[in-house]
mmCIF file of C-alpha atoms in Angstrom:
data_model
loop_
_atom_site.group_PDB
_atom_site.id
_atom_site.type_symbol
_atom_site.label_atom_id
_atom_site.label_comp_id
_atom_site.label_asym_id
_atom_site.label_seq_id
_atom_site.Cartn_x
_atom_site.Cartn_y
_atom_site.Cartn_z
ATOM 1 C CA UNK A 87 88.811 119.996 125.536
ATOM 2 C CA UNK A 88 89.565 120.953 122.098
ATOM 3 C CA UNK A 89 88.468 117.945 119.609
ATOM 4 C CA UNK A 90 91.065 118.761 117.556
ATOM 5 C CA UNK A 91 93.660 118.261 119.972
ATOM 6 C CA UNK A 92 91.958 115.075 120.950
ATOM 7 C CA UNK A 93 91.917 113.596 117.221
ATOM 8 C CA UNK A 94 95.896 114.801 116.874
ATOM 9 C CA UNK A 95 96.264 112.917 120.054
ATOM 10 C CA UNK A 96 93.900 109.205 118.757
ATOM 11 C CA UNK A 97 95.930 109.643 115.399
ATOM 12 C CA UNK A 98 99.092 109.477 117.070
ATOM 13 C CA UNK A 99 98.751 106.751 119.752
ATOM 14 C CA UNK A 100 97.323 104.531 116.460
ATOM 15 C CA UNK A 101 100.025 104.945 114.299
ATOM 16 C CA UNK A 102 102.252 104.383 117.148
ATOM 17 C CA UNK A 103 100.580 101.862 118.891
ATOM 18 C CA UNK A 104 101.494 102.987 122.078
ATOM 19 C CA UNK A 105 100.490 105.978 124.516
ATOM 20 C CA UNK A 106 104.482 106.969 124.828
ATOM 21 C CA UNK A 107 105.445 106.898 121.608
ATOM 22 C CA UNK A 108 102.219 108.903 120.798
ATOM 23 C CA UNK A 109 102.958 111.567 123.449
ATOM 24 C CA UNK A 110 106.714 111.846 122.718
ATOM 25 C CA UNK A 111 105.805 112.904 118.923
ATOM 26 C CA UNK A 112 102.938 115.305 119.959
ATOM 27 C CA UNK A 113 105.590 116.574 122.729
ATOM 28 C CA UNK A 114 103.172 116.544 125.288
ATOM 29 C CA UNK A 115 102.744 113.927 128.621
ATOM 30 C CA UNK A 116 101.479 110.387 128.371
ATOM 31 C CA UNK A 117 98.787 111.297 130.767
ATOM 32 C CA UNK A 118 97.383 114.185 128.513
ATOM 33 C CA UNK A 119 97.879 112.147 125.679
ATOM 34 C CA UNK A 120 95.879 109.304 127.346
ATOM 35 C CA UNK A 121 93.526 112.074 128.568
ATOM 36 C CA UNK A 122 92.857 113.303 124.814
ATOM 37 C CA UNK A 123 92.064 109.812 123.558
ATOM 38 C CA UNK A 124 89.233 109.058 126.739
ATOM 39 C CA UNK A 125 87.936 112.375 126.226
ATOM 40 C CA UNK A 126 87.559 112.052 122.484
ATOM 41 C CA UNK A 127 85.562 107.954 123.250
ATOM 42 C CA UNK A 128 83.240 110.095 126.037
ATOM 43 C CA UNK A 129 82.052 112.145 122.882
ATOM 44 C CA UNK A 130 81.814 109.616 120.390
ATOM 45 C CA UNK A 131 80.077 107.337 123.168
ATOM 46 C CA UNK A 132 82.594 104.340 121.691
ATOM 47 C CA UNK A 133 85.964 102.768 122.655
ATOM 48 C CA UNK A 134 88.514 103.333 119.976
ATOM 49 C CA UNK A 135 91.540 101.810 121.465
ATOM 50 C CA UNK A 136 92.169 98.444 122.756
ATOM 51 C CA UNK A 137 94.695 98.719 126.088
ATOM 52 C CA UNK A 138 97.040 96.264 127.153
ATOM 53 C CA UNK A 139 99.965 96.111 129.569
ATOM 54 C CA UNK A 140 102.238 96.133 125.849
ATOM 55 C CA UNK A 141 100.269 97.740 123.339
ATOM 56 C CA UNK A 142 97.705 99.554 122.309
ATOM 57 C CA UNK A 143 95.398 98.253 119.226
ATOM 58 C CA UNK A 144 92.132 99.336 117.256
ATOM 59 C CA UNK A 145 88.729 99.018 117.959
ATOM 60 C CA UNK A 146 86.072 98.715 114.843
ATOM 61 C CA UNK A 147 85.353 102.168 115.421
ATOM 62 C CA UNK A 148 88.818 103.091 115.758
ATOM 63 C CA UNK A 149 90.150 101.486 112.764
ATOM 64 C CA UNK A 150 86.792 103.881 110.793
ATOM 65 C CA UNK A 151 87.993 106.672 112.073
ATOM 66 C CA UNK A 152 91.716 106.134 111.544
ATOM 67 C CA UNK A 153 91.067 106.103 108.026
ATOM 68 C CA UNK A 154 89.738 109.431 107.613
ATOM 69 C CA UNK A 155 91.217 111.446 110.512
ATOM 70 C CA UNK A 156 95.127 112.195 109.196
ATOM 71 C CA UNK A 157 93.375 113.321 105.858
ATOM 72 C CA UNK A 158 91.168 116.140 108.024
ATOM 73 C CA UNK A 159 94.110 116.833 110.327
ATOM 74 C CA UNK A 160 95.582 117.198 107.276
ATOM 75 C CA UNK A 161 93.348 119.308 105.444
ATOM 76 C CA UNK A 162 93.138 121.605 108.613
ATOM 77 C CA UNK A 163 96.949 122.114 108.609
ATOM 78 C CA UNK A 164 97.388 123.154 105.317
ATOM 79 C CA UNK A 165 94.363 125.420 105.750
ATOM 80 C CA UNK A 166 95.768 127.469 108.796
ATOM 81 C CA UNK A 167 99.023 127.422 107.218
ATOM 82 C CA UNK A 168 97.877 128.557 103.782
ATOM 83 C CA UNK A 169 96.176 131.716 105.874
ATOM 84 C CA UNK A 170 100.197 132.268 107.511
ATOM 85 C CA UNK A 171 101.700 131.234 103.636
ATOM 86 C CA UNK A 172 100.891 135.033 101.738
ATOM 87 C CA UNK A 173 103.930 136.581 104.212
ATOM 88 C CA UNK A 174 105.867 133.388 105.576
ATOM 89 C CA UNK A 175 105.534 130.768 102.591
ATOM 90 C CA UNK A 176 104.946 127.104 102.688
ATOM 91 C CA UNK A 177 104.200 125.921 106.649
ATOM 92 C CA UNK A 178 103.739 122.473 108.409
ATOM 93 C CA UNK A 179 104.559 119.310 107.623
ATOM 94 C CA UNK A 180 105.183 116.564 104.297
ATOM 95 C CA UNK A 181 105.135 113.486 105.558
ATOM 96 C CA UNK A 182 106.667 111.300 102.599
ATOM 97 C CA UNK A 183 107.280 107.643 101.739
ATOM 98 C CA UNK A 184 109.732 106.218 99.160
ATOM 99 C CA UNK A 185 111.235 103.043 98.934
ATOM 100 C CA UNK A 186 114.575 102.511 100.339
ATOM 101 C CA UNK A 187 117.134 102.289 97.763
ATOM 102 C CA UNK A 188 115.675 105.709 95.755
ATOM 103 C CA UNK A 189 115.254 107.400 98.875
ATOM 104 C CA UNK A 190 118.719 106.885 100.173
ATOM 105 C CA UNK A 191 120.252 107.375 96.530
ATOM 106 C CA UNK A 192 117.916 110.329 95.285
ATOM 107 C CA UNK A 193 114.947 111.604 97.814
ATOM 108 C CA UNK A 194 116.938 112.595 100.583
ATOM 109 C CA UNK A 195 119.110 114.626 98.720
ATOM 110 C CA UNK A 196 116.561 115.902 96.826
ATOM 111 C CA UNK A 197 114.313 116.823 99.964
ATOM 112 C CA UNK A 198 117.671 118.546 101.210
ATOM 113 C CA UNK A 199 117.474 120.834 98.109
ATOM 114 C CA UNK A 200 113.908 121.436 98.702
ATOM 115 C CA UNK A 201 113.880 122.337 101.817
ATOM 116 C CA UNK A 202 116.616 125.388 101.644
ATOM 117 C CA UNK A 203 114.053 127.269 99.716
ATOM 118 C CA UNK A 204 110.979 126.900 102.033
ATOM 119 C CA UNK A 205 112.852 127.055 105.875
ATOM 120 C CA UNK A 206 109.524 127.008 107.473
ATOM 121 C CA UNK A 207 108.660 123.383 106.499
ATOM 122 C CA UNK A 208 108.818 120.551 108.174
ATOM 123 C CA UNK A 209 109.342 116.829 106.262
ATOM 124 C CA UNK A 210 109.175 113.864 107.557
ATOM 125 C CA UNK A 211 110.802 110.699 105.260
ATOM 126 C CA UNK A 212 109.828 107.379 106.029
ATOM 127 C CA UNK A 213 111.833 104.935 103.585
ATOM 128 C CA UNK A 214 109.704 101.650 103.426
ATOM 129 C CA UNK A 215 110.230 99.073 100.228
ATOM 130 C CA UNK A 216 106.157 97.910 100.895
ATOM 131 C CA UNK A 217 103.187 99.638 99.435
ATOM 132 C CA UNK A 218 102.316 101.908 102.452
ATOM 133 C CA UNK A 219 98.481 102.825 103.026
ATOM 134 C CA UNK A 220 98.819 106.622 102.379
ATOM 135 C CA UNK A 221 95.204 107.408 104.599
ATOM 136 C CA UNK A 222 95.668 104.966 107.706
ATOM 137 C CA UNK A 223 99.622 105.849 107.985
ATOM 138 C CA UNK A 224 98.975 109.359 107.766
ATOM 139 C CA UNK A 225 101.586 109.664 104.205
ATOM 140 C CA UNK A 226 101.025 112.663 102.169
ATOM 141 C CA UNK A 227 102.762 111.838 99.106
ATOM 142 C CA UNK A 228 104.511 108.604 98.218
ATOM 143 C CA UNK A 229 107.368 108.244 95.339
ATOM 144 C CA UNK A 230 107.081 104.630 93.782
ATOM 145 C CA UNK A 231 109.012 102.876 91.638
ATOM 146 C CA UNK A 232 106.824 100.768 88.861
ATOM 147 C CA UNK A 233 103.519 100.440 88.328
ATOM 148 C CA UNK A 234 100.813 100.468 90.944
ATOM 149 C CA UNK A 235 97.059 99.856 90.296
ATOM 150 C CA UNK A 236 95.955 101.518 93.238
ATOM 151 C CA UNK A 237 92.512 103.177 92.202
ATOM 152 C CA UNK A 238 92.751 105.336 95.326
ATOM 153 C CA UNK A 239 95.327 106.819 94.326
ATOM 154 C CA UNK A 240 95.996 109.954 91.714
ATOM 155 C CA UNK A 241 99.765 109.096 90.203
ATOM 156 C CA UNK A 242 101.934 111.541 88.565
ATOM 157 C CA UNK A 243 104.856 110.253 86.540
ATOM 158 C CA UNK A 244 107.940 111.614 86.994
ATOM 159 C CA UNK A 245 110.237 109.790 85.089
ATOM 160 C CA UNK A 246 111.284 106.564 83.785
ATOM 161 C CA UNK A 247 113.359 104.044 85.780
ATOM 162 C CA UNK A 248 115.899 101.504 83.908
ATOM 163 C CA UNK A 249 117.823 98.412 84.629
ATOM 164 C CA UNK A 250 121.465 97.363 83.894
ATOM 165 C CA UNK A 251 123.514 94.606 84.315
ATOM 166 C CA UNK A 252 126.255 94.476 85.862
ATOM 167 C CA UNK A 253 129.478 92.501 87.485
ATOM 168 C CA UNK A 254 132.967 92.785 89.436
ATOM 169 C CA UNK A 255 135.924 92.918 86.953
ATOM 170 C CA UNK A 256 136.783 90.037 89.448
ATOM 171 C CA UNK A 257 133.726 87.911 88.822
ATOM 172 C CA UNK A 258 134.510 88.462 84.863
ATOM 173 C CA UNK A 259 137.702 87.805 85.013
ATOM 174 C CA UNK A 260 137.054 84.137 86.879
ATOM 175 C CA UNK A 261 133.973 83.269 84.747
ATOM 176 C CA UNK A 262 133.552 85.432 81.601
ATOM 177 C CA UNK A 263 130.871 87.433 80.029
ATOM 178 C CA UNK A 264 127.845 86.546 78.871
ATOM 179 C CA UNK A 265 127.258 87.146 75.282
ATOM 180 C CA UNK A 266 123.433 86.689 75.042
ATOM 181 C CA UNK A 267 120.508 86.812 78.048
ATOM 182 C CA UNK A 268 120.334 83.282 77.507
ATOM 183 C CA UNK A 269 123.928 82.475 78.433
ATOM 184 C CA UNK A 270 122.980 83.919 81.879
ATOM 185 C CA UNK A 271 121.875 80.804 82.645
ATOM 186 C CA UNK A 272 125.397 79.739 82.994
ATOM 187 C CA UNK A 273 126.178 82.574 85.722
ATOM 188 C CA UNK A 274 125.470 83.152 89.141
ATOM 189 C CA UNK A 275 123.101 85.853 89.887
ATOM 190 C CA UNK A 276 121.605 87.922 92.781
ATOM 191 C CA UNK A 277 118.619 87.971 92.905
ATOM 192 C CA UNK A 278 116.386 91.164 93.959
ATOM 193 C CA UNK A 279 113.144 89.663 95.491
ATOM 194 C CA UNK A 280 111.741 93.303 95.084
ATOM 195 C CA UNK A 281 111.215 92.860 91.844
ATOM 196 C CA UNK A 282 107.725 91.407 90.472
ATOM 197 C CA UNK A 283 109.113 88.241 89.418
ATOM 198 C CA UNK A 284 112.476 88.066 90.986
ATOM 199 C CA UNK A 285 113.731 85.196 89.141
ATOM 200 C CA UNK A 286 112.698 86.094 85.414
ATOM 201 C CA UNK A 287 114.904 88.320 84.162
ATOM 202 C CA UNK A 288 113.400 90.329 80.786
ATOM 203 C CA UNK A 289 115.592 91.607 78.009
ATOM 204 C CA UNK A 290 114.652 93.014 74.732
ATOM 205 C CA UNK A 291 116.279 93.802 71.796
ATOM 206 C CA UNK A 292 114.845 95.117 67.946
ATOM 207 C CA UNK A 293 111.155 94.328 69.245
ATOM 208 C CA UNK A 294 112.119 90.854 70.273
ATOM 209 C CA UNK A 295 111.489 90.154 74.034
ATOM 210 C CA UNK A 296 113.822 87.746 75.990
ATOM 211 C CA UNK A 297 112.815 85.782 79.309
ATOM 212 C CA UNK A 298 115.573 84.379 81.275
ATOM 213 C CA UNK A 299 115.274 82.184 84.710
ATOM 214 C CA UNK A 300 118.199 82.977 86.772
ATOM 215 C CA UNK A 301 119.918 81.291 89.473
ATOM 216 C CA UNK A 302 122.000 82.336 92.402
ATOM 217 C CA UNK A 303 123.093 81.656 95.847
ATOM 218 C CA UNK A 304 121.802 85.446 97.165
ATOM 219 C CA UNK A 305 118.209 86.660 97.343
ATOM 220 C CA UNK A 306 117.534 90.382 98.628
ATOM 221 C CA UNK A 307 115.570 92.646 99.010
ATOM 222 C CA UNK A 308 117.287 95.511 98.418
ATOM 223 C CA UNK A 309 118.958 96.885 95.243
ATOM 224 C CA UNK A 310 121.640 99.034 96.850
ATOM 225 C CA UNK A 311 122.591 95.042 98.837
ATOM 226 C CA UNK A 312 122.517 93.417 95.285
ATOM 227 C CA UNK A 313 125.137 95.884 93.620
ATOM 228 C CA UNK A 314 127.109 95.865 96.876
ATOM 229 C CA UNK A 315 127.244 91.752 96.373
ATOM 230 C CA UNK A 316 128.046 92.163 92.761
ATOM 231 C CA UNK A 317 130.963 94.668 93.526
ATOM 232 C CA UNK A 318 132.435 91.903 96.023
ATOM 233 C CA UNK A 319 132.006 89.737 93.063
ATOM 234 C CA UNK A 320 129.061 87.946 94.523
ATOM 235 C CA UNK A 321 127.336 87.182 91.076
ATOM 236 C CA UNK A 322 125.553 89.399 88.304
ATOM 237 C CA UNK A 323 122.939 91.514 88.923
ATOM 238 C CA UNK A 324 120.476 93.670 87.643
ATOM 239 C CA UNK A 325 120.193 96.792 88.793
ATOM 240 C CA UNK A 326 118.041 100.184 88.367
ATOM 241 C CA UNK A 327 120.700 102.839 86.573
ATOM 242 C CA UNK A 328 119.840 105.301 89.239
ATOM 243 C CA UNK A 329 121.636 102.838 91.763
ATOM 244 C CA UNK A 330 124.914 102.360 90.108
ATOM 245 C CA UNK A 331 126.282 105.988 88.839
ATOM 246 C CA UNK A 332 129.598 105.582 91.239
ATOM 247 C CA UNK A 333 130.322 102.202 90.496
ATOM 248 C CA UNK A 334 130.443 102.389 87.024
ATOM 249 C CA UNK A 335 132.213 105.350 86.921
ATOM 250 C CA UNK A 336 134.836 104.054 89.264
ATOM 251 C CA UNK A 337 135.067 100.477 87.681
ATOM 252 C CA UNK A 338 133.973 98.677 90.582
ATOM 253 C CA UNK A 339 131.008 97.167 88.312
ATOM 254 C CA UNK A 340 131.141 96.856 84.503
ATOM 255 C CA UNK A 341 127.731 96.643 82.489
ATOM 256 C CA UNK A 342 127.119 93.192 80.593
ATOM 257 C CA UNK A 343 124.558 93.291 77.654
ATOM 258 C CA UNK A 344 124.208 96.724 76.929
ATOM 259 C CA UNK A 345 122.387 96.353 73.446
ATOM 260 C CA UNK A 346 119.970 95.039 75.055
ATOM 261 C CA UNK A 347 116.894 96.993 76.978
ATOM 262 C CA UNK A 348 116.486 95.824 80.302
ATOM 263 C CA UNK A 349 113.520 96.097 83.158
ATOM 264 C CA UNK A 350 112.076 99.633 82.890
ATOM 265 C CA UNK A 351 109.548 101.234 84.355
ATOM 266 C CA UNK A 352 108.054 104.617 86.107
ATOM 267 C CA UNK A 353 108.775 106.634 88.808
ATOM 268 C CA UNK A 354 105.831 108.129 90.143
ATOM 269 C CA UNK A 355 104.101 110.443 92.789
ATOM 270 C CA UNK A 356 101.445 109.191 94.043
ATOM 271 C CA UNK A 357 98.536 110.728 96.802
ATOM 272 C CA UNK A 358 95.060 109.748 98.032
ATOM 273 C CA UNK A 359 92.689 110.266 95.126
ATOM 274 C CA UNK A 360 89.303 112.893 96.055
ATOM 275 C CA UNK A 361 91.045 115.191 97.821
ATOM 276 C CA UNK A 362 92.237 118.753 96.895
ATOM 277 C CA UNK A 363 96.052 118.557 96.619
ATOM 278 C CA UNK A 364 97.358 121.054 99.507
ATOM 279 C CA UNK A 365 99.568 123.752 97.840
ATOM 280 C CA UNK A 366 102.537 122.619 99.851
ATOM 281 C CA UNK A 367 102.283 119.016 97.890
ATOM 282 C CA UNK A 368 102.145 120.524 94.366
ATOM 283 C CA UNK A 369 105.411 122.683 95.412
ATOM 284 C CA UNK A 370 107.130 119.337 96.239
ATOM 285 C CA UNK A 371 105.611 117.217 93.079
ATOM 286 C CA UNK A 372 106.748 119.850 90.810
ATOM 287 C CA UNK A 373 110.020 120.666 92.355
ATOM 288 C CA UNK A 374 110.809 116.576 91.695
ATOM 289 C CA UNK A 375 109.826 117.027 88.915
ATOM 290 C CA UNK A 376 112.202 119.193 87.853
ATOM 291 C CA UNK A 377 114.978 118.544 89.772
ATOM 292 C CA UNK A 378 114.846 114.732 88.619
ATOM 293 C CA UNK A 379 115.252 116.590 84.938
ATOM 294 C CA UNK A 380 118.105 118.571 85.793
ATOM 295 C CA UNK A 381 119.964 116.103 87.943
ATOM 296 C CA UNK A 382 119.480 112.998 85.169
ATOM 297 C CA UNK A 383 119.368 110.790 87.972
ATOM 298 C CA UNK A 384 116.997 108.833 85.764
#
């Protein structure tokens, strides 16, 4: 048996966790699949794979070699398919993570764009608003928004994300504006437990920082849930800019506060530090990078 085909078939069943989920995504049988993994234990001479009637878990061993084998299947890949590249272009697969609000509101559209000009890729978006871990998940580049102070990782900034704030005309119209960030106090808000520290709200204005603790009767975890609260005049919230484009511009939320500078932050690339960066990874980094210029989503 070809070890190769017997790591593709270990990764798979571990990031699956089961046998049939494995063998549908390598499009092969569960018996071969289940055949690859046994084979690949006989020549390691140790189990890597728990079995039970409902799932399948790592070993010690497994969970070693889990952490280094998508990098080499990896790294294999974009070999052969840098060979094919010189009269076909970029081959194989990007397997990419964002967080959920950005990737529905900017990656996916910007993938779509991507991918017209290289046909012969493959990418595969998994939209997640936790920190994935890029080597056992088997990620090849991430997009995050904020900081991260992940030393394994080599980030790229792309951009800088702001917030706004923001309300219904309805929710203005029954209890006013607020004239300062302290006044916020007063208001209902909904509250975005992705943020850091979801119930400080920080403002700043002429060098002079703000901190405001805000109440409401929502808490989510999802930005695009917040401003769809706020429009059905829900509470205030703060949102990133890149979120709120067609509500603005269609009245549905008004912005509150705009002299002063809300939560900002960077929007990054990010990939496992120590390894060469495949050429079909730089194409995508610097393609976002550009195409976040041109389209000002930020």
């Amino acid at each position: 048996m070809d070890i190769v085909d017997e790591l593709r078939a270990f990764v798979a069943t571990a990031q699956t966790g089961s046998f049939t989920a494995a063998a549908h995504q390598l499009g092969v049988s569960n018996r071969l699949t289940s055949k690859y993994v046994a084979a690949l234990e006989q020549r390691l001479g140790a189990r890597l794979l728990q079995r039970t009637t409902r799932k399948v878990g790592l070993t010690p061993a497994g969970e070693d070699l889990i952490a280094r084998a998508p990098a080499l299947l990896d790294d294999l890949d974009d070999l052969l398919g840098s060979v094919a590249e010189g009269s076909r272009g970029l081959t194989g697969i990007i397997r990419i993570s964002a967080p959920v609000t950005f990737g529905e509101v900017y990656v996916t559209g910007m993938l779509a764009r991507f991918a017209r000009q290289n046909p012969d890729l493959t990418l595969d978006l998994r939209l997640n608003d936790r920190y994935v871990d890029l080597a056992s998940e088997g990620i090849d580049l991430a997009f995050r928004i904020g900081r991260s102070d992940m030393l394994s990782l080599k980030t790229l900034r792309l951009g800088t994300f702001s917030s706004l704030l923001v309300a219904s005309p309805d929710y203005i119209r029954a209890h006013g504006k607020p004239d300062s960030p302290e006044e916020l106090t007063n208001h209902t808000c909904v509250v975005d437990t992705n943020r850091r520290v979801p119930h400080k709200w920080v403002f700043e204005r002429n060098g002079t920082e703000t901190v405001v603790q805000i109440r409401g009767r929502f808490q989510v975890n999802s930005a695009r849930a917040a401003m769809d609260l706020a429009v059905g005049g829900m509470g205030i919230a703060n949102i990133p800019q890149f979120a709120l484009r067609d509500t603005i511009e269609t009245g549905a939320l008004l912005p509150l506060l705009e002299e002063f500078r809300g939560d900002s932050g960077p929007v990054s690339a990010v990939y496992l530090e120590g390894r060469a960066l495949p050429r079909k990874i730089r194409a995508l980094i610097d393609f976002a990078a550009e195409d976040i210029r041109s389209t000002a989503i930020l």
